[in-house]
């Protein structure tokens, strides 16, 4: 019980720092990969601090409600996950949060933000199967959907679920809004969508959105780490290494690939999911 | 209002320029000059921008656009006119469709001369703009006021009264 409370409180307080730092390191490494010096790794914090101090402007008051709901659902998702509860439930809540964001984007009149919203919906369609299969993979490997049981397993889940892991890392590129799949929020602000989903957010609303993203990234990275954790306390160290390696891989993919069209994203995401995670699923079912 | 200096986001708008200055603005973001190391982001969204970088003069069809972009930016904001075209109208000054420099339409804070303005000069201008921006940010009355100036207040009230 105390562990659960510690997990929840730690997530609530530490996640924004970790998430912001992660995105700062991301920008730094990206800059170095492009032969630039790049901003300080604390840049995301400076950005949010500045955004919060700007004049308050808003296109549609309902948008604030929706963005705050987005932030709240993401925080609750992460609290449930780090509190050791059901992973399926976590991802259902996460999808609810994503829906709030989509509403926040289509509620305004800007065509950029509307296109961003419809692309975001499509992205959800592409990544949800892999996410659900990953949860099922955990169940088949450890016999439970609960994080608190999964971390007490005799063997790390990755041994039985490498296929699910590969599929999840693949769709993580979509979830983290990285090139080649950054369709909805064209990652670099000067592309055709002017950041799509966040175009019509005023400075202060954008700050809330950024903080929500930090929480979400920490939650997703926690899920990646879950693949590597078993009874052994040292496995937490292994999980941290795995998380950092995965994040570095995502940055590398981001910097070495050009954006694809939605057809390609759909075919690739579902193709990889069905092939890798599907085969893994069949093997696990046959073995059981 | 805290230290905002470390995260200036630019909005770049191309008025009726010859594109020379725009290419120099983009050159600031390349590895040679790397403006991002100061936290600068070249955003395309006025609602999130801090510094309005305008190149080229104002003509009759883009005047409204420039005015609208300026009004959509949340305070504190700073306007930088890059290149002689944006400062005064430059080589296009006498053209039938040109109204003049950016200051004919919106209040300009910093002028960066040159044809085309060199990246060094542009970065210099931005650095000056950042100081001014911080100064403006230190004045909460200005940041959170409902109206830009007394004239604007009267104008808006008049408009609303007419509705
Ligand atoms: S100042 Fe010179 S280079 Fe710049 S837009 Fe005008 S004509 Fe072109």
Coordinates of C-alpha atoms and ligand atoms in Angstrom, one line a residue:
Chain A
X1 CA 0.0 0.0 0.0
X2 CA 2.7 2.5 1.0
X3 CA 4.5 1.6 -2.3
X4 CA 1.4 2.6 -4.2
X5 CA 1.1 5.9 -2.4
X6 CA 4.8 6.6 -3.0
X7 CA 4.4 5.8 -6.7
X8 CA 1.5 8.1 -7.1
X9 CA 3.0 11.0 -5.2
X10 CA 6.3 10.6 -7.0
X11 CA 4.6 10.6 -10.4
X12 CA 2.6 13.7 -9.5
X13 CA 5.6 15.7 -8.4
X14 CA 8.5 14.3 -10.4
X15 CA 6.9 13.6 -13.8
X16 CA 6.8 17.2 -15.0
X17 CA 10.5 17.6 -14.2
X18 CA 11.5 14.3 -15.8
X19 CA 9.3 14.9 -18.8
X20 CA 10.5 18.4 -19.4
X21 CA 14.1 17.3 -19.0
X22 CA 13.5 14.4 -21.4
X23 CA 12.2 16.9 -24.0
X24 CA 15.1 19.3 -23.3
X25 CA 17.6 16.5 -23.9
X26 CA 15.7 15.5 -27.0
X27 CA 16.1 19.0 -28.4
X28 CA 19.8 19.1 -27.5
X29 CA 20.6 15.8 -29.0
X30 CA 18.6 16.6 -32.1
X31 CA 20.6 19.9 -32.5
X32 CA 23.9 18.0 -32.1
X33 CA 22.8 15.5 -34.7
X34 CA 22.2 18.4 -37.1
X35 CA 25.6 19.9 -36.3
X36 CA 24.2 22.8 -34.2
X37 CA 24.9 23.7 -30.6
X38 CA 21.2 23.6 -29.6
X39 CA 19.4 25.2 -26.7
X40 CA 20.0 24.4 -23.0
X41 CA 18.4 21.2 -21.7
X42 CA 16.2 23.3 -19.5
X43 CA 14.8 25.1 -22.4
X44 CA 11.3 23.5 -22.2
X45 CA 11.0 24.9 -18.6
X46 CA 12.0 28.3 -19.8
X47 CA 9.4 28.0 -22.6
X48 CA 6.6 27.0 -20.3
X49 CA 7.5 29.7 -17.7
X50 CA 7.3 32.3 -20.5
X51 CA 4.1 31.0 -22.0
X52 CA 2.5 31.2 -18.6
X53 CA 3.5 34.8 -18.1
X54 CA 2.0 36.0 -21.4
X55 CA -1.3 37.9 -21.9
X56 CA -4.3 35.6 -21.7
X57 CA -6.0 35.2 -25.1
X58 CA -8.4 32.6 -26.1
X59 CA -10.4 31.7 -29.2
X60 CA -13.1 29.7 -27.6
X61 CA -13.6 29.4 -23.8
X62 CA -14.6 25.7 -24.1
X63 CA -11.1 25.0 -25.4
X64 CA -9.7 25.8 -21.9
X65 CA -12.0 23.3 -20.3
X66 CA -11.0 20.7 -22.8
X67 CA -7.3 21.2 -22.5
X68 CA -7.6 21.2 -18.7
X69 CA -9.5 17.9 -18.9
X70 CA -6.8 16.5 -21.2
X71 CA -4.2 17.4 -18.6
X72 CA -6.3 16.0 -15.8
X73 CA -7.0 12.6 -17.5
X74 CA -3.3 12.2 -18.4
X75 CA -2.3 12.9 -14.8
X76 CA -4.8 10.4 -13.5
X77 CA -3.6 7.8 -16.1
X78 CA -0.1 8.1 -14.9
X79 CA -1.1 8.0 -11.2
X80 CA -3.0 4.8 -11.8
X81 CA -0.1 3.3 -13.6
X82 CA 2.5 4.2 -11.0
X83 CA 0.1 3.3 -8.3
X84 CA 0.2 -0.3 -9.6
X85 CA -3.3 -0.5 -11.1
X86 CA -4.7 -2.1 -14.3
X87 CA -2.8 -1.2 -17.5
X88 CA -5.9 -1.7 -19.7
X89 CA -7.7 0.9 -17.7
X90 CA -4.7 3.2 -18.0
X91 CA -4.8 3.1 -21.7
X92 CA -8.5 3.5 -21.9
X93 CA -8.1 6.7 -19.8
X94 CA -5.3 7.8 -22.0
X95 CA -7.5 7.5 -25.1
X96 CA -10.2 9.6 -23.3
X97 CA -7.5 12.2 -22.8
X98 CA -6.6 12.1 -26.4
X99 CA -10.2 12.6 -27.3
X100 CA -10.4 15.8 -25.2
X101 CA -7.4 17.1 -27.1
X102 CA -9.1 16.3 -30.4
X103 CA -12.2 18.2 -29.3
X104 CA -10.0 21.1 -28.2
X105 CA -8.5 21.3 -31.7
X106 CA -11.7 21.0 -33.7
X107 CA -13.8 23.4 -31.6
X108 CA -12.1 26.4 -33.2
X109 CA -12.5 27.6 -36.7
X110 CA -8.9 27.4 -37.8
X111 CA -8.5 24.9 -40.8
X112 CA -5.0 24.1 -39.6
X113 CA -6.2 23.0 -36.2
X114 CA -9.2 21.1 -37.8
X115 CA -6.9 19.1 -40.1
X116 CA -4.6 18.5 -37.2
X117 CA -7.6 17.1 -35.2
X118 CA -8.7 14.7 -37.9
X119 CA -5.2 13.5 -38.4
X120 CA -4.9 12.9 -34.7
X121 CA -8.0 10.7 -34.9
X122 CA -6.4 8.8 -37.6
X123 CA -3.2 8.4 -35.7
X124 CA -5.2 6.9 -32.8
X125 CA -6.6 4.4 -35.2
X126 CA -3.1 3.4 -36.2
X127 CA -1.6 3.0 -32.7
X128 CA -4.5 1.6 -30.6
X129 CA -4.2 -2.0 -31.9
X130 CA -0.5 -2.2 -30.9
X131 CA -1.3 -0.7 -27.5
X132 CA -4.1 -3.2 -26.8
X133 CA -2.0 -6.1 -27.9
X134 CA 0.8 -5.0 -25.6
X135 CA -1.6 -5.1 -22.7
X136 CA -2.8 -8.6 -23.7
X137 CA 0.9 -9.6 -24.1
X138 CA 1.5 -8.7 -20.5
X139 CA -1.5 -10.7 -19.4
X140 CA -0.4 -13.8 -21.3
X141 CA 3.2 -13.5 -20.0
X142 CA 2.5 -12.8 -16.4
X143 CA -1.2 -13.7 -15.9
X144 CA -2.3 -10.3 -14.8
X145 CA -3.2 -6.9 -16.1
X146 CA -2.2 -5.2 -12.8
X147 CA 1.1 -3.4 -12.7
X148 CA 1.6 -4.5 -9.1
X149 CA 1.5 -8.1 -10.1
X150 CA 3.5 -7.7 -13.3
X151 CA 6.5 -6.3 -11.4
X152 CA 6.4 -9.3 -9.0
X153 CA 6.7 -11.8 -11.9
X154 CA 9.4 -14.5 -11.8
X155 CA 10.7 -13.4 -15.3
X156 CA 10.7 -10.1 -17.1
X157 CA 7.8 -9.8 -19.5
X158 CA 10.2 -9.0 -22.4
X159 CA 11.4 -12.7 -22.6
X160 CA 7.9 -13.8 -23.6
X161 CA 6.8 -10.7 -25.4
X162 CA 9.6 -9.3 -27.6
X163 CA 7.1 -9.0 -30.5
X164 CA 4.7 -6.9 -28.5
X165 CA 7.6 -4.7 -27.4
X166 CA 8.8 -4.1 -31.0
X167 CA 5.3 -3.2 -32.1
X168 CA 4.8 -0.9 -29.1
X169 CA 8.1 0.9 -29.7
X170 CA 7.1 1.3 -33.4
X171 CA 3.9 3.0 -32.5
X172 CA 5.6 5.0 -29.8
X173 CA 7.0 7.1 -32.7
X174 CA 3.4 8.1 -33.4
X175 CA 2.6 8.7 -29.8
X176 CA 5.6 10.9 -29.2
X177 CA 4.8 12.9 -32.3
X178 CA 8.1 12.1 -34.0
X179 CA 8.9 12.2 -37.7
X180 CA 8.1 10.2 -39.9
X181 CA 4.7 10.0 -38.2
X182 CA 4.2 13.6 -36.9
X183 CA 1.2 14.1 -39.0
X184 CA -1.1 15.9 -36.6
X185 CA 1.2 18.3 -34.9
X186 CA 3.8 18.9 -37.6
X187 CA 6.6 18.7 -35.1
X188 CA 8.6 21.5 -36.6
X189 CA 6.5 24.7 -36.3
X190 CA 7.2 25.9 -39.8
X191 CA 5.6 23.1 -41.7
X192 CA 2.4 23.1 -43.6
X193 CA 0.1 22.7 -40.6
X194 CA 1.7 25.3 -38.3
X195 CA 1.8 22.7 -35.6
X196 CA -1.8 21.6 -36.5
X197 CA -3.4 20.5 -33.3
X198 CA -2.1 23.4 -31.2
X199 CA -2.5 26.2 -33.8
X200 CA -5.4 27.9 -32.2
X201 CA -4.2 27.6 -28.6
X202 CA -3.2 30.9 -26.9
X203 CA 0.1 31.0 -25.1
X204 CA -1.2 30.0 -21.7
X205 CA -3.3 27.1 -23.0
X206 CA -0.3 25.9 -24.9
X207 CA 1.6 25.8 -21.6
X208 CA -1.0 23.4 -20.1
X209 CA -0.7 21.3 -23.2
X210 CA 3.1 21.1 -22.9
X211 CA 2.8 20.0 -19.3
X212 CA 0.3 17.4 -20.2
X213 CA 2.7 16.1 -22.9
X214 CA 5.4 15.8 -20.2
X215 CA 3.2 13.7 -18.0
X216 CA 2.2 11.6 -21.0
X217 CA 5.8 11.0 -22.0
X218 CA 6.8 9.8 -18.5
X219 CA 3.8 7.5 -18.4
X220 CA 4.7 6.0 -21.9
X221 CA 8.3 5.6 -20.9
X222 CA 7.1 3.9 -17.7
X223 CA 5.2 1.4 -19.8
X224 CA 8.3 0.7 -21.9
X225 CA 10.2 0.1 -18.6
X226 CA 7.5 -2.3 -17.4
X227 CA 8.7 -4.8 -20.0
X228 CA 12.0 -5.2 -18.2
X229 CA 10.9 -5.4 -14.6
X230 CA 10.6 -8.5 -12.6
X231 CA 11.1 -9.5 -8.9
X232 CA 14.8 -8.6 -8.9
X233 CA 15.2 -5.0 -7.5
X234 CA 18.2 -4.5 -10.0
X235 CA 15.7 -4.9 -12.8
X236 CA 14.7 -1.2 -12.2
X237 CA 18.1 -0.2 -13.3
X238 CA 17.8 -2.3 -16.4
X239 CA 14.4 -0.7 -17.1
X240 CA 15.9 2.8 -16.9
X241 CA 18.6 1.9 -19.3
X242 CA 16.1 0.4 -21.7
X243 CA 13.9 3.5 -21.5
X244 CA 16.8 5.8 -22.3
X245 CA 17.9 3.5 -25.2
X246 CA 14.3 3.5 -26.6
X247 CA 14.1 7.3 -26.3
X248 CA 17.4 7.7 -28.1
X249 CA 16.2 5.4 -30.8
X250 CA 13.1 7.6 -31.2
X251 CA 15.3 10.7 -31.5
X252 CA 17.5 9.0 -34.1
X253 CA 14.4 8.0 -36.1
X254 CA 13.1 11.5 -35.8
X255 CA 16.2 13.0 -37.2
X256 CA 16.8 10.6 -40.0
X257 CA 13.4 10.2 -41.6
X258 CA 11.1 12.4 -43.6
X259 CA 7.3 12.6 -43.0
X260 CA 5.2 10.0 -44.7
X261 CA 1.6 10.2 -45.8
X262 CA -1.2 8.7 -43.8
X263 CA -1.6 5.7 -46.1
X264 CA 2.0 4.7 -45.5
X265 CA 1.7 5.3 -41.7
X266 CA -1.5 3.2 -41.6
X267 CA 0.0 0.3 -43.6
X268 CA 3.3 0.4 -41.6
X269 CA 1.7 0.6 -38.2
X270 CA -0.9 -2.1 -38.8
X271 CA 1.5 -4.2 -40.8
X272 CA 4.1 -4.2 -38.0
X273 CA 1.5 -4.7 -35.3
X274 CA -0.1 -7.7 -37.0
X275 CA 3.1 -9.3 -38.1
X276 CA 5.3 -8.9 -35.1
X277 CA 2.8 -8.7 -32.2
X278 CA 0.4 -11.1 -33.9
X279 CA 3.0 -13.8 -34.4
X280 CA 4.1 -13.3 -30.8
X281 CA 0.5 -13.6 -29.7
X282 CA -0.1 -16.9 -31.6
X283 CA 3.1 -18.4 -30.2
X284 CA 2.1 -17.5 -26.6
X285 CA -1.4 -18.9 -27.2
X286 CA -0.1 -22.1 -28.6
X287 CA 2.4 -22.5 -25.8
X288 CA -0.3 -21.9 -23.2
Chain B
X1 CA 6.8 38.8 -14.4
X2 CA 9.7 36.5 -14.2
X3 CA 12.6 36.0 -16.6
X4 CA 11.2 35.6 -20.1
X5 CA 14.4 36.4 -21.9
X6 CA 15.5 32.8 -22.5
X7 CA 12.6 31.8 -24.7
X8 CA 11.8 34.3 -27.5
X9 CA 9.6 32.8 -30.2
X10 CA 9.6 34.5 -33.6
X11 CA 6.8 35.1 -36.0
X12 CA 8.2 35.8 -39.4
X13 CA 6.0 37.5 -42.0
X14 CA 7.1 38.3 -45.5
X15 CA 5.5 41.5 -46.8
X16 CA 6.2 42.6 -50.3
X17 CA 9.9 41.7 -50.1
X18 CA 12.2 40.4 -52.9
X19 CA 12.7 37.3 -50.7
X20 CA 16.4 38.3 -50.1
X21 CA 15.8 39.2 -46.5
X22 CA 13.7 36.1 -45.9
X23 CA 16.5 33.9 -47.0
X24 CA 18.8 35.7 -44.6
X25 CA 16.2 35.2 -41.8
X26 CA 16.2 31.5 -42.5
X27 CA 20.0 31.5 -42.6
X28 CA 20.0 32.5 -38.9
X29 CA 18.5 29.1 -38.1
X30 CA 21.2 27.1 -39.9
X31 CA 24.1 25.4 -38.1
X32 CA 26.4 28.4 -38.9
X33 CA 24.4 30.9 -36.8
X34 CA 22.1 28.5 -34.9
X35 CA 19.6 31.0 -33.4
X36 CA 18.0 28.1 -31.5
X37 CA 20.9 28.1 -29.0
X38 CA 19.3 31.3 -27.5
X39 CA 16.0 29.4 -27.2
X40 CA 14.7 31.1 -30.4
X41 CA 12.0 29.2 -32.2
X42 CA 10.7 30.3 -35.6
X43 CA 7.1 29.6 -35.0
X44 CA 4.4 30.2 -37.6
X45 CA 1.7 30.9 -35.1
X46 CA 0.9 34.5 -34.0
X47 CA -1.0 33.4 -31.0
X48 CA 2.1 31.9 -29.4
X49 CA 4.8 34.4 -30.8
X50 CA 6.7 37.0 -28.9
X51 CA 8.8 38.8 -31.6
X52 CA 7.3 39.8 -34.9
X53 CA 9.9 39.8 -37.6
X54 CA 8.7 41.5 -40.7
X55 CA 10.5 41.7 -44.0
X56 CA 9.5 43.7 -47.0
X57 CA 7.2 46.7 -47.3
X58 CA 3.5 47.1 -46.7
X59 CA 1.3 47.0 -49.8
X60 CA -2.4 47.6 -50.1
X61 CA -3.4 43.9 -50.0
X62 CA -1.2 42.8 -47.1
X63 CA -1.8 45.8 -44.8
X64 CA -4.8 44.1 -43.2
X65 CA -3.0 40.8 -42.8
X66 CA -0.1 42.5 -41.0
X67 CA -2.4 44.4 -38.7
X68 CA -4.3 41.2 -37.9
X69 CA -1.1 39.2 -37.2
X70 CA 0.0 42.0 -34.8
X71 CA -3.3 42.0 -33.0
X72 CA -3.3 38.3 -32.6
X73 CA 0.0 38.2 -30.7
X74 CA -0.4 38.1 -26.9
X75 CA 1.5 40.8 -25.0
X76 CA 4.4 41.4 -24.3
X77 CA 5.4 41.6 -27.9
X78 CA 8.1 43.4 -30.0
X79 CA 8.2 44.2 -33.7
X80 CA 11.4 44.0 -35.6
X81 CA 11.6 45.4 -39.2
X82 CA 14.3 43.6 -41.2
X83 CA 15.8 45.1 -44.3
X84 CA 15.3 48.6 -45.7
X85 CA 12.1 47.5 -47.4
X86 CA 10.5 46.9 -44.0
X87 CA 12.1 50.0 -42.5
X88 CA 11.0 52.5 -45.2
X89 CA 9.8 50.8 -48.3
X90 CA 13.3 50.6 -49.7
X91 CA 13.7 50.1 -53.5
X92 CA 10.0 49.5 -53.9
X93 CA 9.1 52.8 -52.1
X94 CA 7.8 54.6 -55.3
X95 CA 5.8 51.7 -56.6
X96 CA 2.1 52.4 -57.1
X97 CA 0.9 49.7 -54.7
X98 CA 3.4 50.2 -51.8
X99 CA 2.3 52.1 -48.8
X100 CA 5.7 52.2 -47.1
X101 CA 7.6 50.6 -44.3
X102 CA 6.1 48.4 -41.6
X103 CA 5.7 51.4 -39.3
X104 CA 2.9 52.7 -41.5
X105 CA 0.7 50.0 -40.2
X106 CA 2.0 48.7 -36.9
X107 CA 4.3 50.2 -34.2
X108 CA 7.9 49.0 -35.0
X109 CA 10.3 48.8 -32.1
X110 CA 13.6 47.8 -33.8
X111 CA 14.9 48.6 -37.3
X112 CA 17.5 46.4 -38.9
X113 CA 18.8 48.1 -42.0
X114 CA 20.6 46.4 -44.9
X115 CA 19.7 45.1 -48.3
X116 CA 19.6 42.3 -47.7
X117 CA 20.1 42.5 -43.9
X118 CA 23.0 40.2 -42.9
X119 CA 22.3 37.3 -40.5
X120 CA 24.7 39.0 -38.0
X121 CA 22.7 42.1 -38.2
X122 CA 19.4 40.2 -37.8
X123 CA 20.7 38.4 -34.8
X124 CA 21.9 41.7 -33.3
X125 CA 18.4 43.1 -33.9
X126 CA 16.8 40.2 -32.2
X127 CA 19.1 40.4 -29.2
X128 CA 18.1 44.1 -28.9
X129 CA 14.5 43.1 -29.2
X130 CA 14.8 40.5 -26.5
X131 CA 16.0 43.1 -24.0
X132 CA 13.2 45.4 -24.9
X133 CA 10.8 42.5 -24.6
X134 CA 12.0 41.6 -21.1
X135 CA 11.5 45.3 -20.2
X136 CA 8.0 45.2 -21.4
X137 CA 7.3 41.9 -19.6
X138 CA 8.4 43.5 -16.3
X139 CA 5.4 45.7 -16.5
X140 CA 2.3 43.6 -15.6
X141 CA 0.0 46.5 -16.2
X142 CA 0.9 46.5 -19.8
X143 CA 0.9 42.8 -20.2
X144 CA -2.5 42.2 -18.8
X145 CA -4.2 45.4 -19.8
X146 CA -7.4 45.0 -21.9
X147 CA -6.3 47.5 -24.6
X148 CA -3.1 48.5 -26.3
X149 CA -3.5 52.2 -25.8
X150 CA -6.0 54.8 -24.9
X151 CA -6.9 55.5 -28.6
X152 CA -7.5 51.8 -29.2
X153 CA -9.7 51.6 -26.2
X154 CA -11.9 54.4 -27.4
X155 CA -11.9 52.9 -30.9
X156 CA -13.0 49.5 -29.7
X157 CA -15.7 50.9 -27.4
X158 CA -17.0 53.0 -30.3
X159 CA -17.2 49.8 -32.5
X160 CA -19.0 47.9 -29.8
X161 CA -21.4 50.7 -29.3
X162 CA -22.3 50.7 -32.9
X163 CA -23.1 47.0 -33.0
Ligands
LIG1 S1 15.8 45.0 -48.2 FE1 16.7 44.4 -50.1 S2 16.9 42.2 -49.9 FE2 15.5 42.8 -48.3 S3 13.5 42.5 -49.2 FE3 14.1 44.6 -49.6 S4 15.0 44.5 -51.6 FE4 15.0 42.5 -50.9

